[in-house]
PDB file of C-alpha atoms in Angstrom:
ATOM      1  CA  MET X   1      -2.033-151.824 291.528  1.00  0.00           C
ATOM      2  CA  LYS X   2      -0.848-153.484 288.292  1.00  0.00           C
ATOM      3  CA  ILE X   3      -1.609-150.653 286.053  1.00  0.00           C
ATOM      4  CA  SER X   4       0.335-148.048 288.269  1.00  0.00           C
ATOM      5  CA  ILE X   5       3.412-150.206 288.048  1.00  0.00           C
ATOM      6  CA  ILE X   6       3.149-150.790 284.171  1.00  0.00           C
ATOM      7  CA  ALA X   7       2.921-146.765 283.743  1.00  0.00           C
ATOM      8  CA  ILE X   8       5.612-146.447 286.009  1.00  0.00           C
ATOM      9  CA  ALA X   9       7.779-148.566 284.107  1.00  0.00           C
ATOM     10  CA  ALA X  10       6.810-147.233 280.718  1.00  0.00           C
ATOM     11  CA  ALA X  11       7.733-143.340 281.952  1.00  0.00           C
ATOM     12  CA  VAL X  12      11.177-144.797 282.774  1.00  0.00           C
ATOM     13  CA  ALA X  13      11.790-147.030 279.875  1.00  0.00           C
ATOM     14  CA  PRO X  14      14.898-146.513 278.031  1.00  0.00           C
ATOM     15  CA  GLY X  15      14.651-144.550 274.766  1.00  0.00           C
ATOM     16  CA  ALA X  16      11.965-142.441 276.285  1.00  0.00           C
ATOM     17  CA  ILE X  17      12.788-138.625 277.263  1.00  0.00           C
ATOM     18  CA  ALA X  18      10.821-135.568 278.534  1.00  0.00           C
ATOM     19  CA  ASP X  19      12.797-132.674 277.525  1.00  0.00           C
ATOM     20  CA  PHE X  20      14.346-133.190 274.013  1.00  0.00           C
ATOM     21  CA  TRP X  21      16.474-131.381 271.293  1.00  0.00           C
ATOM     22  CA  LEU X  22      15.016-131.030 267.839  1.00  0.00           C
ATOM     23  CA  THR X  23      18.039-131.110 265.441  1.00  0.00           C
ATOM     24  CA  TYR X  24      18.198-130.703 261.766  1.00  0.00           C
ATOM     25  CA  MET X  25      20.221-133.600 260.121  1.00  0.00           C
ATOM     26  CA  ALA X  26      21.440-134.408 256.732  1.00  0.00           C
ATOM     27  CA  ARG X  27      22.498-138.103 256.178  1.00  0.00           C
ATOM     28  CA  ASP X  28      24.765-139.254 253.304  1.00  0.00           C
ATOM     29  CA  VAL X  29      26.088-142.268 252.660  1.00  0.00           C
ATOM     30  CA  PRO X  30      28.318-142.159 249.117  1.00  0.00           C
ATOM     31  CA  GLY X  31      27.418-144.709 246.590  1.00  0.00           C
ATOM     32  CA  ALA X  32      24.377-145.849 248.118  1.00  0.00           C
ATOM     33  CA  PRO X  33      20.906-144.881 246.802  1.00  0.00           C
ATOM     34  CA  LYS X  34      18.713-142.419 248.722  1.00  0.00           C
ATOM     35  CA  LEU X  35      16.229-143.955 251.158  1.00  0.00           C
ATOM     36  CA  VAL X  36      12.591-144.342 249.904  1.00  0.00           C
ATOM     37  CA  GLY X  37      10.894-141.368 250.892  1.00  0.00           C
ATOM     38  CA  GLY X  38      13.750-138.896 251.246  1.00  0.00           C
ATOM     39  CA  THR X  39      14.416-139.554 254.640  1.00  0.00           C
ATOM     40  CA  ASN X  40      18.127-138.548 254.521  1.00  0.00           C
ATOM     41  CA  GLU X  41      17.151-134.937 255.436  1.00  0.00           C
ATOM     42  CA  GLY X  42      14.997-133.125 258.147  1.00  0.00           C
ATOM     43  CA  ALA X  43      14.698-133.265 261.819  1.00  0.00           C
ATOM     44  CA  VAL X  44      15.853-135.654 264.374  1.00  0.00           C
ATOM     45  CA  PHE X  45      14.834-135.787 268.203  1.00  0.00           C
ATOM     46  CA  THR X  46      17.959-136.198 270.679  1.00  0.00           C
ATOM     47  CA  LYS X  47      18.491-136.268 274.221  1.00  0.00           C
ATOM     48  CA  ASP X  48      21.758-134.474 273.977  1.00  0.00           C
ATOM     49  CA  GLN X  49      22.973-131.139 272.233  1.00  0.00           C
ATOM     50  CA  GLN X  50      25.853-132.950 271.090  1.00  0.00           C
ATOM     51  CA  ILE X  51      25.246-135.283 267.940  1.00  0.00           C
ATOM     52  CA  THR X  52      27.446-138.080 267.777  1.00  0.00           C
ATOM     53  CA  CYS X  53      27.936-141.080 265.334  1.00  0.00           C
ATOM     54  CA  SER X  54      25.680-143.283 267.590  1.00  0.00           C
ATOM     55  CA  ASP X  55      23.007-140.870 266.387  1.00  0.00           C
ATOM     56  CA  MET X  56      23.327-141.920 262.726  1.00  0.00           C
ATOM     57  CA  ARG X  57      20.386-144.446 263.010  1.00  0.00           C
ATOM     58  CA  SER X  58      18.079-141.944 264.187  1.00  0.00           C
ATOM     59  CA  THR X  59      14.710-141.394 262.359  1.00  0.00           C
ATOM     60  CA  ILE X  60      14.909-138.277 260.336  1.00  0.00           C
ATOM     61  CA  TYR X  61      11.687-136.691 259.857  1.00  0.00           C
ATOM     62  CA  SER X  62      11.899-135.421 256.051  1.00  0.00           C
ATOM     63  CA  ASP X  63      10.997-131.746 255.028  1.00  0.00           C
ATOM     64  CA  ALA X  64       7.673-131.714 253.600  1.00  0.00           C
ATOM     65  CA  ASP X  65       5.235-129.031 252.405  1.00  0.00           C
ATOM     66  CA  ASP X  66       2.397-130.666 254.499  1.00  0.00           C
ATOM     67  CA  VAL X  67       2.575-132.652 257.498  1.00  0.00           C
ATOM     68  CA  SER X  68      -1.272-132.703 258.566  1.00  0.00           C
ATOM     69  CA  GLY X  69      -3.283-135.895 259.273  1.00  0.00           C
ATOM     70  CA  HIS X  70      -1.289-139.099 258.457  1.00  0.00           C
ATOM     71  CA  ARG X  71       1.647-137.190 256.612  1.00  0.00           C
ATOM     72  CA  ILE X  72       5.025-137.599 258.473  1.00  0.00           C
ATOM     73  CA  GLY X  73       7.792-135.313 258.478  1.00  0.00           C
ATOM     74  CA  MET X  74       8.805-131.729 259.615  1.00  0.00           C
ATOM     75  CA  ARG X  75       7.294-128.572 257.800  1.00  0.00           C
ATOM     76  CA  THR X  76       9.347-125.195 258.334  1.00  0.00           C
ATOM     77  CA  VAL X  77       7.846-121.713 257.652  1.00  0.00           C
ATOM     78  CA  PRO X  78       9.099-119.681 255.607  1.00  0.00           C
ATOM     79  CA  GLY X  79      10.912-122.804 254.713  1.00  0.00           C
ATOM     80  CA  ASN X  80      14.103-120.769 253.241  1.00  0.00           C
ATOM     81  CA  ILE X  81      16.574-123.406 252.357  1.00  0.00           C
ATOM     82  CA  VAL X  82      20.230-122.280 253.510  1.00  0.00           C
ATOM     83  CA  GLN X  83      23.756-123.218 253.414  1.00  0.00           C
ATOM     84  CA  PRO X  84      24.795-126.223 255.581  1.00  0.00           C
ATOM     85  CA  PRO X  85      25.139-126.960 258.228  1.00  0.00           C
ATOM     86  CA  ILE X  86      21.801-124.634 259.269  1.00  0.00           C
ATOM     87  CA  TYR X  87      19.922-125.761 256.340  1.00  0.00           C
ATOM     88  CA  ARG X  88      16.613-123.983 257.220  1.00  0.00           C
ATOM     89  CA  ASP X  89      16.529-120.544 258.400  1.00  0.00           C
ATOM     90  CA  PRO X  90      14.530-118.349 260.001  1.00  0.00           C
ATOM     91  CA  LEU X  91      12.534-120.894 262.108  1.00  0.00           C
ATOM     92  CA  GLU X  92       9.254-118.876 262.486  1.00  0.00           C
ATOM     93  CA  VAL X  93       6.808-121.859 262.612  1.00  0.00           C
ATOM     94  CA  VAL X  94       8.319-125.554 262.877  1.00  0.00           C
ATOM     95  CA  GLU X  95       5.551-128.334 262.722  1.00  0.00           C
ATOM     96  CA  PHE X  96       6.373-131.841 263.019  1.00  0.00           C
ATOM     97  CA  ASN X  97       4.423-135.188 262.866  1.00  0.00           C
ATOM     98  CA  THR X  98       5.942-138.329 263.912  1.00  0.00           C
ATOM     99  CA  GLY X  99       2.717-140.156 263.260  1.00  0.00           C
ATOM    100  CA  MET X 100       1.869-142.963 266.038  1.00  0.00           C
ATOM    101  CA  GLY X 101       4.894-142.691 267.486  1.00  0.00           C
ATOM    102  CA  LYS X 102       5.866-140.058 270.260  1.00  0.00           C
ATOM    103  CA  PRO X 103       5.827-136.967 270.510  1.00  0.00           C
ATOM    104  CA  GLY X 104       3.123-136.881 267.608  1.00  0.00           C
ATOM    105  CA  HIS X 105       2.051-133.704 266.018  1.00  0.00           C
ATOM    106  CA  HIS X 106       3.176-130.436 267.412  1.00  0.00           C
ATOM    107  CA  THR X 107       3.995-126.940 266.234  1.00  0.00           C
ATOM    108  CA  ILE X 108       6.241-124.574 267.451  1.00  0.00           C
ATOM    109  CA  TYR X 109       5.379-120.606 267.020  1.00  0.00           C
ATOM    110  CA  LYS X 110       8.220-117.898 267.253  1.00  0.00           C
ATOM    111  CA  ASP X 111       5.164-115.373 267.520  1.00  0.00           C
ATOM    112  CA  ARG X 112       4.308-117.140 270.729  1.00  0.00           C
ATOM    113  CA  GLY X 113       7.746-117.022 272.168  1.00  0.00           C
ATOM    114  CA  TYR X 114       8.525-120.827 270.749  1.00  0.00           C
ATOM    115  CA  ALA X 115       5.886-122.207 272.682  1.00  0.00           C
ATOM    116  CA  MET X 116       4.779-125.753 271.371  1.00  0.00           C
ATOM    117  CA  PHE X 117       1.117-126.660 271.000  1.00  0.00           C
ATOM    118  CA  ASP X 118      -0.487-130.029 269.537  1.00  0.00           C
ATOM    119  CA  VAL X 119      -3.190-129.981 266.893  1.00  0.00           C
ATOM    120  CA  ASP X 120      -6.066-129.326 269.469  1.00  0.00           C
ATOM    121  CA  GLY X 121      -4.226-125.954 270.539  1.00  0.00           C
ATOM    122  CA  LYS X 122      -3.160-127.200 273.937  1.00  0.00           C
ATOM    123  CA  LYS X 123       0.189-126.041 274.972  1.00  0.00           C
ATOM    124  CA  THR X 124       2.485-129.242 275.427  1.00  0.00           C
ATOM    125  CA  GLY X 125       5.938-127.530 275.902  1.00  0.00           C
ATOM    126  CA  GLN X 126       8.257-124.572 275.825  1.00  0.00           C
ATOM    127  CA  CYS X 127      11.150-124.747 273.343  1.00  0.00           C
ATOM    128  CA  HIS X 128      13.971-122.187 273.030  1.00  0.00           C
ATOM    129  CA  LEU X 129      15.588-121.433 269.877  1.00  0.00           C
ATOM    130  CA  ASN X 130      19.256-122.500 269.744  1.00  0.00           C
ATOM    131  CA  ARG X 131      21.328-122.728 266.560  1.00  0.00           C
ATOM    132  CA  SER X 132      24.724-122.855 268.554  1.00  0.00           C
ATOM    133  CA  GLN X 133      25.720-126.565 267.980  1.00  0.00           C
ATOM    134  CA  ALA X 134      26.614-127.371 264.368  1.00  0.00           C
ATOM    135  CA  PHE X 135      28.311-130.794 263.365  1.00  0.00           C
ATOM    136  CA  GLN X 136      29.883-132.379 260.487  1.00  0.00           C
ATOM    137  CA  LEU X 137      31.025-136.007 261.244  1.00  0.00           C
ATOM    138  CA  LYS X 138      32.470-138.876 259.362  1.00  0.00           C
ATOM    139  CA  CYS X 139      31.051-142.090 260.661  1.00  0.00           C
ATOM    140  CA  ASP X 140      32.018-145.763 260.412  1.00  0.00           C
ATOM    141  CA  ASP X 141      29.066-148.206 259.735  1.00  0.00           C
ATOM    142  CA  ASN X 142      30.464-151.780 259.311  1.00  0.00           C
ATOM    143  CA  GLY X 143      32.759-150.510 256.485  1.00  0.00           C
ATOM    144  CA  ASP X 144      30.448-147.821 254.936  1.00  0.00           C
ATOM    145  CA  THR X 145      31.087-144.173 255.415  1.00  0.00           C
ATOM    146  CA  VAL X 146      28.149-142.124 256.818  1.00  0.00           C
ATOM    147  CA  TYR X 147      28.442-138.371 256.626  1.00  0.00           C
ATOM    148  CA  LEU X 148      26.128-136.481 259.235  1.00  0.00           C
ATOM    149  CA  GLU X 149      25.999-132.688 258.945  1.00  0.00           C
ATOM    150  CA  GLY X 150      23.482-130.239 260.432  1.00  0.00           C
ATOM    151  CA  SER X 151      22.821-128.026 263.497  1.00  0.00           C
ATOM    152  CA  THR X 152      20.541-127.861 266.540  1.00  0.00           C
ATOM    153  CA  MET X 153      17.105-125.925 265.999  1.00  0.00           C
ATOM    154  CA  PHE X 154      15.504-126.159 269.446  1.00  0.00           C
ATOM    155  CA  PHE X 155      15.630-127.215 273.178  1.00  0.00           C
ATOM    156  CA  CYS X 156      12.147-128.075 274.146  1.00  0.00           C
ATOM    157  CA  GLU X 157      11.071-128.705 277.893  1.00  0.00           C
ATOM    158  CA  SER X 158       7.967-130.814 277.755  1.00  0.00           C
ATOM    159  CA  ASP X 159       6.259-134.014 279.294  1.00  0.00           C
ATOM    160  CA  LEU X 160       5.797-135.386 276.016  1.00  0.00           C
ATOM    161  CA  ASN X 161       8.116-138.491 276.523  1.00  0.00           C
ATOM    162  CA  VAL X 162       9.694-138.430 273.098  1.00  0.00           C
ATOM    163  CA  VAL X 163      10.531-141.948 272.113  1.00  0.00           C
ATOM    164  CA  LEU X 164      14.216-142.367 270.546  1.00  0.00           C
ATOM    165  CA  ASP X 165      14.976-144.849 268.451  1.00  0.00           C
TER     166      ASP X 165
END
């Protein structure tokens, strides 16, 4: 009985969501050094389509050429860099790896109707291409100015329980 109560509590814990938005975000703090590892531009997971200043501390999974194994980040194919706020287009394959944190390592394929699969080839969700929400925000962070820019990429229906920061 204790195990089922723990499982239920974990499933409804704040910060965990099933369906999610995968959004491209560039974060800049003028005058501050770039974060080690280039974590200022890449994918963020959100529960809402609309990005707000409260999302400025979201973990950004940086652009990478390879996110296999223990490599954390997001890889886009063909990986074309385009003008902000879109940044990457087209999105034919989007692979992300969040490491040990949820949702983990998954790939979204255009040629499979934007279905999402884990590394074992199991379908883990259905994503919908959605580039409709662009954002440019100027946020205050204890006296520092933080600029956020980007756009939505996908809305994904899944039972993965993505953990938000």
